[in-house]
Amino acid sequence: WNEKSRPSLVRLLESQDQAQAEPPILDQFLSRCTSAFPLFVLSFAILGFTRPSTITWVNRGDLISIMLASIMCGTGLTLEPKDFTEVWDQNRSSIPLGVACQFMIMPFLAWALGKSLLLPVSGVGSSLFLGLCLVGCSPGGTASNLVTLIAKADVALSVILTATSTLSAVIMTPFLVKLLVQSQVSVSGWKLCKATGRVILVPVLLGMILNSRLPKFAKWVSRFTPFASVLIVSLICGGVVAQSASFVTGAASGELFLGRVVGSVLLLHAAGFTLGYLVPSRLFGKSRESSRTISIEVGMQNSALAVVLANSIGAPAIAGLPGALSATAHSCLGSLLAAAWRLQEASSKKEKGESEEDGTTYGGNGKHS
């Protein structure tokens, strides 16, 4: 040990601390792949439309329901009772507001857009209307947590809103769908309740139990669940698009028909993001972070659930198409919005830093003179 060896030792210790602070290469890879969620969903949707035979196996039996249940179980693995209490103590009023926006804004928008754009479609209008209403009445999607992180909004609030709306969906989704479509489509409320409980409530509770009993195992599995969820949702969407591809391409007015569905889905999510921000910020005076979080939560739906519910209640296969397109639409729109907010946040911080620097310089010069 001597004075000459001290700088190199310090550098060694600093490099070790930095290595410990940085996440492992595998976690970095998984994180980057998860961030590419919109690209995966879009790619599988294109694959399902152009090469339907390669992905139709997803629609066999109850495979889609099992796949979605596994995603919900993965969500449960990340939840603990203390997560709910912490956010409740810090930002409790935003929780009921966010859930209320979730189950009021999107269902009404889906009903209005579906009735004006999809019901007039000859032959399959009622099925498409049902599919869009299922999307609007679904809870927040798990991808909203990732998008909230990208947007530098309130991630803890996002997780709680997703969990709360997901658990509430066991009652709210069947009730709202029955209320909105009963005059146009015959839907069994009991079948909806059973399907929602089977693919949401039971898997989420199972994940939470595993997390409490086997925390180390849950933590290890949770490293892989976000990217696994991306792949599973992409497969589900691709499978539904593949199932509907023959009808779309075979219909005489296929392009017009597809344009109506895509247009209604894009309008639904764009309006959801917009109203999801304006209602909390303008009407209830919520902070920018909370308003952005609620906006993302409202605009991004659990579209895979809409697909599963359409299959579970015996609706025609085409009823799952709005849900499949919805996953692609809200992922792309949400990611673009998050990127814009992130850039805006960075720009405002930069301007604030420059103004503070100018103020300090000005004050220093004044004092010196």
GROMACS .gro file of C-alpha atoms in nm:
model
  369
    1TRP     CA    1   0.000   0.000   0.000
    2ASN     CA    2   0.141   0.340  -0.097
    3GLU     CA    3   0.036   0.680  -0.224
    4LYS     CA    4   0.093   0.582  -0.589
    5SER     CA    5  -0.141   0.285  -0.565
    6ARG     CA    6  -0.427   0.491  -0.417
    7PRO     CA    7  -0.560   0.645  -0.743
    8SER     CA    8  -0.572   0.308  -0.920
    9LEU     CA    9  -0.743   0.149  -0.619
   10VAL     CA   10  -0.999   0.429  -0.612
   11ARG     CA   11  -1.066   0.380  -0.983
   12LEU     CA   12  -1.108   0.006  -0.925
   13LEU     CA   13  -1.357   0.060  -0.642
   14GLU     CA   14  -1.548   0.317  -0.848
   15SER     CA   15  -1.568   0.079  -1.144
   16GLN     CA   16  -1.696  -0.198  -0.916
   17ASP     CA   17  -1.961   0.032  -0.769
   18GLN     CA   18  -2.067   0.135  -1.120
   19ALA     CA   19  -2.085  -0.228  -1.230
   20GLN     CA   20  -2.304  -0.309  -0.930
   21ALA     CA   21  -2.527  -0.009  -1.000
   22GLU     CA   22  -2.582  -0.101  -1.365
   23PRO     CA   23  -2.836  -0.375  -1.432
   24PRO     CA   24  -2.706  -0.706  -1.573
   25ILE     CA   25  -2.676  -0.740  -1.950
   26LEU     CA   26  -2.973  -0.980  -1.961
   27ASP     CA   27  -3.197  -0.729  -1.781
   28GLN     CA   28  -3.086  -0.453  -2.017
   29PHE     CA   29  -3.166  -0.674  -2.317
   30LEU     CA   30  -3.509  -0.767  -2.180
   31SER     CA   31  -3.584  -0.402  -2.102
   32ARG     CA   32  -3.499  -0.291  -2.454
   33CYS     CA   33  -3.707  -0.570  -2.606
   34THR     CA   34  -4.001  -0.476  -2.381
   35SER     CA   35  -3.971  -0.113  -2.493
   36ALA     CA   36  -4.021  -0.233  -2.851
   37PHE     CA   37  -4.373  -0.352  -2.761
   38PRO     CA   38  -4.549  -0.158  -3.044
   39LEU     CA   39  -4.312  -0.305  -3.304
   40PHE     CA   40  -4.378  -0.661  -3.185
   41VAL     CA   41  -4.756  -0.616  -3.188
   42LEU     CA   42  -4.751  -0.449  -3.530
   43SER     CA   43  -4.521  -0.717  -3.675
   44PHE     CA   44  -4.740  -1.003  -3.553
   45ALA     CA   45  -5.053  -0.826  -3.678
   46ILE     CA   46  -4.896  -0.788  -4.024
   47LEU     CA   47  -4.786  -1.152  -4.013
   48GLY     CA   48  -5.138  -1.261  -3.923
   49PHE     CA   49  -5.284  -1.063  -4.212
   50THR     CA   50  -5.030  -1.160  -4.479
   51ARG     CA   51  -4.949  -1.517  -4.366
   52PRO     CA   52  -5.247  -1.627  -4.156
   53SER     CA   53  -5.160  -1.997  -4.170
   54THR     CA   54  -4.842  -1.940  -3.968
   55ILE     CA   55  -5.022  -1.811  -3.660
   56THR     CA   56  -5.378  -1.949  -3.660
   57TRP     CA   57  -5.271  -2.215  -3.407
   58VAL     CA   58  -5.310  -1.947  -3.138
   59ASN     CA   59  -5.689  -1.971  -3.175
   60ARG     CA   60  -5.711  -2.341  -3.092
   61GLY     CA   61  -5.918  -2.436  -2.788
   62ASP     CA   62  -5.873  -2.220  -2.478
   63LEU     CA   63  -5.513  -2.130  -2.561
   64ILE     CA   64  -5.579  -1.754  -2.580
   65SER     CA   65  -5.753  -1.759  -2.240
   66ILE     CA   66  -5.461  -1.950  -2.089
   67MET     CA   67  -5.211  -1.706  -2.241
   68LEU     CA   68  -5.394  -1.403  -2.102
   69ALA     CA   69  -5.428  -1.569  -1.760
   70SER     CA   70  -5.051  -1.617  -1.753
   71ILE     CA   71  -5.003  -1.243  -1.815
   72MET     CA   72  -5.240  -1.159  -1.530
   73CYS     CA   73  -5.056  -1.400  -1.301
   74GLY     CA   74  -4.731  -1.223  -1.391
   75THR     CA   75  -4.895  -0.893  -1.297
   76GLY     CA   76  -4.991  -1.040  -0.959
   77LEU     CA   77  -4.630  -1.146  -0.898
   78THR     CA   78  -4.529  -0.779  -0.888
   79LEU     CA   79  -4.803  -0.666  -0.647
   80GLU     CA   80  -4.797  -0.648  -0.269
   81PRO     CA   81  -5.055  -0.508  -0.025
   82LYS     CA   82  -4.810  -0.233   0.076
   83ASP     CA   83  -4.812  -0.102  -0.285
   84PHE     CA   84  -5.176  -0.007  -0.243
   85THR     CA   85  -5.128   0.155   0.100
   86GLU     CA   86  -4.829   0.370  -0.006
   87VAL     CA   87  -5.007   0.526  -0.304
   88TRP     CA   88  -5.325   0.559  -0.098
   89ASP     CA   89  -5.138   0.764   0.161
   90GLN     CA   90  -4.963   0.988  -0.093
   91ASN     CA   91  -5.213   1.038  -0.378
   92ARG     CA   92  -5.537   0.873  -0.274
   93SER     CA   93  -5.779   1.100  -0.462
   94SER     CA   94  -5.623   1.012  -0.798
   95ILE     CA   95  -5.710   0.643  -0.760
   96PRO     CA   96  -6.092   0.667  -0.767
   97LEU     CA   97  -6.066   0.947  -1.024
   98GLY     CA   98  -5.850   0.736  -1.254
   99VAL     CA   99  -6.073   0.430  -1.223
  100ALA     CA  100  -6.384   0.644  -1.281
  101CYS     CA  101  -6.231   0.794  -1.596
  102GLN     CA  102  -6.137   0.442  -1.709
  103PHE     CA  103  -6.491   0.306  -1.685
  104MET     CA  104  -6.677   0.618  -1.797
  105ILE     CA  105  -6.477   0.781  -2.078
  106MET     CA  106  -6.378   0.475  -2.281
  107PRO     CA  107  -6.710   0.284  -2.267
  108PHE     CA  108  -6.905   0.593  -2.379
  109LEU     CA  109  -6.658   0.665  -2.660
  110ALA     CA  110  -6.668   0.303  -2.777
  111TRP     CA  111  -7.047   0.303  -2.778
  112ALA     CA  112  -7.069   0.633  -2.971
  113LEU     CA  113  -6.803   0.543  -3.229
  114GLY     CA  114  -6.929   0.187  -3.270
  115LYS     CA  115  -7.286   0.297  -3.325
  116SER     CA  116  -7.194   0.562  -3.584
  117LEU     CA  117  -6.912   0.383  -3.770
  118LEU     CA  118  -6.943   0.006  -3.721
  119LEU     CA  119  -7.310  -0.080  -3.683
  120PRO     CA  120  -7.390   0.032  -4.041
  121VAL     CA  121  -7.141  -0.227  -4.180
  122SER     CA  122  -7.347  -0.487  -4.362
  123GLY     CA  123  -7.351  -0.836  -4.216
  124VAL     CA  124  -7.097  -0.798  -3.936
  125GLY     CA  125  -7.181  -0.454  -3.796
  126SER     CA  126  -7.328  -0.585  -3.471
  127SER     CA  127  -7.026  -0.812  -3.409
  128LEU     CA  128  -6.781  -0.529  -3.468
  129PHE     CA  129  -6.989  -0.300  -3.246
  130LEU     CA  130  -6.973  -0.561  -2.969
  131GLY     CA  131  -6.596  -0.597  -3.017
  132LEU     CA  132  -6.533  -0.224  -2.989
  133CYS     CA  133  -6.753  -0.199  -2.678
  134LEU     CA  134  -6.557  -0.485  -2.522
  135VAL     CA  135  -6.238  -0.287  -2.584
  136GLY     CA  136  -6.389   0.028  -2.432
  137CYS     CA  137  -6.516  -0.156  -2.124
  138SER     CA  138  -6.190  -0.340  -2.055
  139PRO     CA  139  -5.954  -0.231  -1.775
  140GLY     CA  140  -5.619  -0.062  -1.825
  141GLY     CA  141  -5.353  -0.264  -2.004
  142THR     CA  142  -5.030  -0.377  -1.839
  143ALA     CA  143  -4.829  -0.196  -2.109
  144SER     CA  144  -4.953   0.132  -1.960
  145ASN     CA  145  -4.701   0.090  -1.675
  146LEU     CA  146  -4.412   0.076  -1.922
  147VAL     CA  147  -4.543   0.375  -2.119
  148THR     CA  148  -4.586   0.570  -1.794
  149LEU     CA  149  -4.222   0.500  -1.712
  150ILE     CA  150  -4.113   0.627  -2.056
  151ALA     CA  151  -4.325   0.940  -2.013
  152LYS     CA  152  -4.165   1.007  -1.671
  153ALA     CA  153  -4.507   1.017  -1.507
  154ASP     CA  154  -4.619   0.853  -1.178
  155VAL     CA  155  -4.533   0.483  -1.221
  156ALA     CA  156  -4.656   0.381  -0.874
  157LEU     CA  157  -4.995   0.537  -0.943
  158SER     CA  158  -5.006   0.366  -1.283
  159VAL     CA  159  -4.945   0.023  -1.130
  160ILE     CA  160  -5.218   0.077  -0.871
  161LEU     CA  161  -5.466   0.207  -1.130
  162THR     CA  162  -5.399  -0.095  -1.352
  163ALA     CA  163  -5.442  -0.334  -1.060
  164THR     CA  164  -5.753  -0.159  -0.927
  165SER     CA  165  -5.924  -0.135  -1.266
  166THR     CA  166  -5.829  -0.495  -1.341
  167LEU     CA  167  -5.990  -0.621  -1.020
  168SER     CA  168  -6.290  -0.390  -1.068
  169ALA     CA  169  -6.334  -0.525  -1.421
  170VAL     CA  170  -6.471  -0.851  -1.282
  171ILE     CA  171  -6.791  -0.657  -1.210
  172MET     CA  172  -6.766  -0.341  -1.421
  173THR     CA  173  -6.680  -0.493  -1.760
  174PRO     CA  174  -6.976  -0.736  -1.778
  175PHE     CA  175  -7.212  -0.470  -1.638
  176LEU     CA  176  -7.106  -0.199  -1.885
  177VAL     CA  177  -7.100  -0.429  -2.189
  178LYS     CA  178  -7.447  -0.557  -2.106
  179LEU     CA  179  -7.570  -0.201  -2.055
  180LEU     CA  180  -7.424  -0.065  -2.380
  181VAL     CA  181  -7.495  -0.342  -2.629
  182GLN     CA  182  -7.809  -0.510  -2.497
  183SER     CA  183  -8.032  -0.328  -2.744
  184GLN     CA  184  -7.811  -0.434  -3.039
  185VAL     CA  185  -7.649  -0.765  -2.943
  186SER     CA  186  -7.760  -1.048  -2.715
  187VAL     CA  187  -7.491  -1.094  -2.449
  188SER     CA  188  -7.493  -1.319  -2.142
  189GLY     CA  189  -7.384  -1.119  -1.838
  190TRP     CA  190  -7.314  -1.437  -1.642
  191LYS     CA  191  -7.081  -1.569  -1.914
  192LEU     CA  192  -6.896  -1.239  -1.914
  193CYS     CA  193  -6.858  -1.247  -1.533
  194LYS     CA  194  -6.729  -1.605  -1.541
  195ALA     CA  195  -6.483  -1.534  -1.821
  196THR     CA  196  -6.355  -1.214  -1.658
  197GLY     CA  197  -6.307  -1.382  -1.320
  198ARG     CA  198  -6.132  -1.680  -1.479
  199VAL     CA  199  -5.875  -1.480  -1.676
  200ILE     CA  200  -5.826  -1.185  -1.436
  201LEU     CA  201  -5.925  -1.232  -1.072
  202VAL     CA  202  -5.798  -1.587  -1.014
  203PRO     CA  203  -5.460  -1.544  -1.191
  204VAL     CA  204  -5.387  -1.205  -1.025
  205LEU     CA  205  -5.467  -1.343  -0.679
  206LEU     CA  206  -5.254  -1.650  -0.752
  207GLY     CA  207  -4.962  -1.425  -0.848
  208MET     CA  208  -5.001  -1.220  -0.529
  209ILE     CA  209  -5.008  -1.537  -0.316
  210LEU     CA  210  -4.692  -1.667  -0.484
  211ASN     CA  211  -4.526  -1.330  -0.424
  212SER     CA  212  -4.608  -1.342  -0.053
  213ARG     CA  213  -4.515  -1.708  -0.003
  214LEU     CA  214  -4.218  -1.734  -0.243
  215PRO     CA  215  -4.079  -1.380  -0.278
  216LYS     CA  216  -3.739  -1.484  -0.420
  217PHE     CA  217  -3.903  -1.700  -0.686
  218ALA     CA  218  -4.151  -1.424  -0.770
  219LYS     CA  219  -3.871  -1.169  -0.801
  220TRP     CA  220  -3.673  -1.397  -1.033
  221VAL     CA  221  -3.973  -1.471  -1.256
  222SER     CA  222  -4.068  -1.101  -1.263
  223ARG     CA  223  -3.748  -1.029  -1.455
  224PHE     CA  224  -3.893  -1.212  -1.755
  225THR     CA  225  -4.266  -1.142  -1.728
  226PRO     CA  226  -4.271  -0.796  -1.899
  227PHE     CA  227  -4.111  -0.923  -2.220
  228ALA     CA  228  -4.303  -1.250  -2.200
  229SER     CA  229  -4.623  -1.042  -2.179
  230VAL     CA  230  -4.515  -0.850  -2.490
  231LEU     CA  231  -4.471  -1.174  -2.685
  232ILE     CA  232  -4.796  -1.325  -2.560
  233VAL     CA  233  -5.006  -1.016  -2.639
  234SER     CA  234  -4.842  -0.998  -2.983
  235LEU     CA  235  -4.927  -1.364  -3.049
  236ILE     CA  236  -5.288  -1.313  -2.938
  237CYS     CA  237  -5.330  -1.010  -3.164
  238GLY     CA  238  -5.164  -1.183  -3.457
  239GLY     CA  239  -5.387  -1.487  -3.411
  240VAL     CA  240  -5.706  -1.283  -3.409
  241VAL     CA  241  -5.599  -1.085  -3.717
  242ALA     CA  242  -5.518  -1.415  -3.892
  243GLN     CA  243  -5.862  -1.549  -3.803
  244SER     CA  244  -6.030  -1.239  -3.951
  245ALA     CA  245  -5.798  -1.199  -4.252
  246SER     CA  246  -5.995  -1.427  -4.483
  247PHE     CA  247  -6.316  -1.234  -4.419
  248VAL     CA  248  -6.154  -0.893  -4.471
  249THR     CA  249  -5.976  -0.990  -4.792
  250GLY     CA  250  -6.274  -1.186  -4.923
  251ALA     CA  251  -6.534  -0.918  -4.865
  252ALA     CA  252  -6.634  -0.709  -5.164
  253SER     CA  253  -6.591  -0.390  -4.961
  254GLY     CA  254  -6.290  -0.519  -4.769
  255GLU     CA  255  -6.085  -0.198  -4.782
  256LEU     CA  256  -6.379   0.020  -4.677
  257PHE     CA  257  -6.470  -0.227  -4.403
  258LEU     CA  258  -6.115  -0.242  -4.267
  259GLY     CA  259  -6.085   0.137  -4.287
  260ARG     CA  260  -6.394   0.179  -4.071
  261VAL     CA  261  -6.260  -0.060  -3.806
  262VAL     CA  262  -5.913   0.094  -3.801
  263GLY     CA  263  -6.057   0.446  -3.796
  264SER     CA  264  -6.292   0.373  -3.507
  265VAL     CA  265  -6.013   0.209  -3.304
  266LEU     CA  266  -5.771   0.498  -3.363
  267LEU     CA  267  -6.036   0.756  -3.275
  268LEU     CA  268  -6.129   0.563  -2.960
  269HIS     CA  269  -5.775   0.563  -2.822
  270ALA     CA  270  -5.683   0.913  -2.939
  271ALA     CA  271  -5.993   1.056  -2.770
  272GLY     CA  272  -5.925   0.841  -2.463
  273PHE     CA  273  -5.572   0.981  -2.423
  274THR     CA  274  -5.700   1.337  -2.474
  275LEU     CA  275  -5.997   1.325  -2.235
  276GLY     CA  276  -5.796   1.116  -1.989
  277TYR     CA  277  -5.561   1.412  -1.953
  278LEU     CA  278  -5.807   1.701  -1.974
  279VAL     CA  279  -6.059   1.572  -1.719
  280PRO     CA  280  -5.811   1.529  -1.427
  281SER     CA  281  -5.607   1.841  -1.508
  282ARG     CA  282  -5.878   2.090  -1.605
  283LEU     CA  283  -6.178   1.973  -1.403
  284PHE     CA  284  -6.005   1.838  -1.091
  285GLY     CA  285  -5.681   2.038  -1.085
  286LYS     CA  286  -5.452   1.736  -1.073
  287SER     CA  287  -5.078   1.770  -1.122
  288ARG     CA  288  -4.917   1.720  -1.461
  289GLU     CA  289  -4.765   1.386  -1.355
  290SER     CA  290  -5.095   1.249  -1.222
  291SER     CA  291  -5.289   1.374  -1.527
  292ARG     CA  292  -5.042   1.214  -1.765
  293THR     CA  293  -5.060   0.889  -1.573
  294ILE     CA  294  -5.440   0.881  -1.585
  295SER     CA  295  -5.433   0.973  -1.954
  296ILE     CA  296  -5.209   0.676  -2.035
  297GLU     CA  297  -5.416   0.446  -1.817
  298VAL     CA  298  -5.741   0.552  -1.986
  299GLY     CA  299  -5.604   0.545  -2.340
  300MET     CA  300  -5.438   0.204  -2.314
  301GLN     CA  301  -5.680  -0.084  -2.269
  302ASN     CA  302  -5.636  -0.453  -2.193
  303SER     CA  303  -5.725  -0.534  -2.554
  304ALA     CA  304  -5.629  -0.899  -2.516
  305LEU     CA  305  -5.907  -0.932  -2.259
  306ALA     CA  306  -6.158  -0.797  -2.513
  307VAL     CA  307  -6.047  -1.068  -2.756
  308VAL     CA  308  -6.077  -1.341  -2.492
  309LEU     CA  309  -6.420  -1.225  -2.378
  310ALA     CA  310  -6.546  -1.215  -2.738
  311ASN     CA  311  -6.437  -1.578  -2.779
  312SER     CA  312  -6.568  -1.684  -2.439
  313ILE     CA  313  -6.924  -1.564  -2.496
  314GLY     CA  314  -6.947  -1.734  -2.834
  315ALA     CA  315  -6.937  -1.418  -3.047
  316PRO     CA  316  -6.834  -1.449  -3.415
  317ALA     CA  317  -6.458  -1.449  -3.474
  318ILE     CA  318  -6.478  -1.106  -3.639
  319ALA     CA  319  -6.581  -0.957  -3.301
  320GLY     CA  320  -6.221  -1.000  -3.183
  321LEU     CA  321  -6.081  -0.785  -3.465
  322PRO     CA  322  -6.128  -0.446  -3.289
  323GLY     CA  323  -5.941  -0.585  -2.988
  324ALA     CA  324  -5.651  -0.710  -3.200
  325LEU     CA  325  -5.622  -0.378  -3.384
  326SER     CA  326  -5.665  -0.191  -3.055
  327ALA     CA  327  -5.350  -0.348  -2.909
  328THR     CA  328  -5.147  -0.219  -3.201
  329ALA     CA  329  -5.315   0.125  -3.202
  330HIS     CA  330  -5.288   0.207  -2.831
  331SER     CA  331  -4.930   0.076  -2.812
  332CYS     CA  332  -4.814   0.298  -3.099
  333LEU     CA  333  -5.013   0.605  -2.990
  334GLY     CA  334  -4.916   0.562  -2.625
  335SER     CA  335  -4.547   0.523  -2.707
  336LEU     CA  336  -4.549   0.833  -2.931
  337LEU     CA  337  -4.728   1.034  -2.663
  338ALA     CA  338  -4.485   0.915  -2.395
  339ALA     CA  339  -4.187   1.005  -2.612
  340ALA     CA  340  -4.331   1.353  -2.675
  341TRP     CA  341  -4.391   1.410  -2.303
  342ARG     CA  342  -4.043   1.282  -2.220
  343LEU     CA  343  -3.887   1.526  -2.468
  344GLN     CA  344  -4.105   1.807  -2.333
  345GLU     CA  345  -3.993   1.726  -1.979
  346ALA     CA  346  -3.626   1.722  -2.081
  347SER     CA  347  -3.667   2.050  -2.268
  348SER     CA  348  -3.838   2.222  -1.975
  349LYS     CA  349  -3.566   2.102  -1.735
  350LYS     CA  350  -3.300   2.231  -1.972
  351GLU     CA  351  -3.468   2.570  -1.999
  352LYS     CA  352  -3.509   2.584  -1.622
  353GLY     CA  353  -3.143   2.502  -1.572
  354GLU     CA  354  -3.036   2.770  -1.820
  355SER     CA  355  -3.260   3.030  -1.657
  356GLU     CA  356  -3.124   2.945  -1.312
  357GLU     CA  357  -2.770   2.968  -1.447
  358ASP     CA  358  -2.843   3.306  -1.604
  359GLY     CA  359  -3.001   3.424  -1.279
  360THR     CA  360  -2.700   3.315  -1.076
  361THR     CA  361  -2.462   3.491  -1.314
  362TYR     CA  362  -2.669   3.805  -1.314
  363GLY     CA  363  -2.690   3.807  -0.934
  364GLY     CA  364  -2.316   3.749  -0.906
  365ASN     CA  365  -2.236   4.035  -1.141
  366GLY     CA  366  -2.471   4.267  -0.960
  367LYS     CA  367  -2.319   4.181  -0.626
  368HIS     CA  368  -1.967   4.224  -0.755
  369SER     CA  369  -2.042   4.565  -0.901
   0.00000   0.00000   0.00000
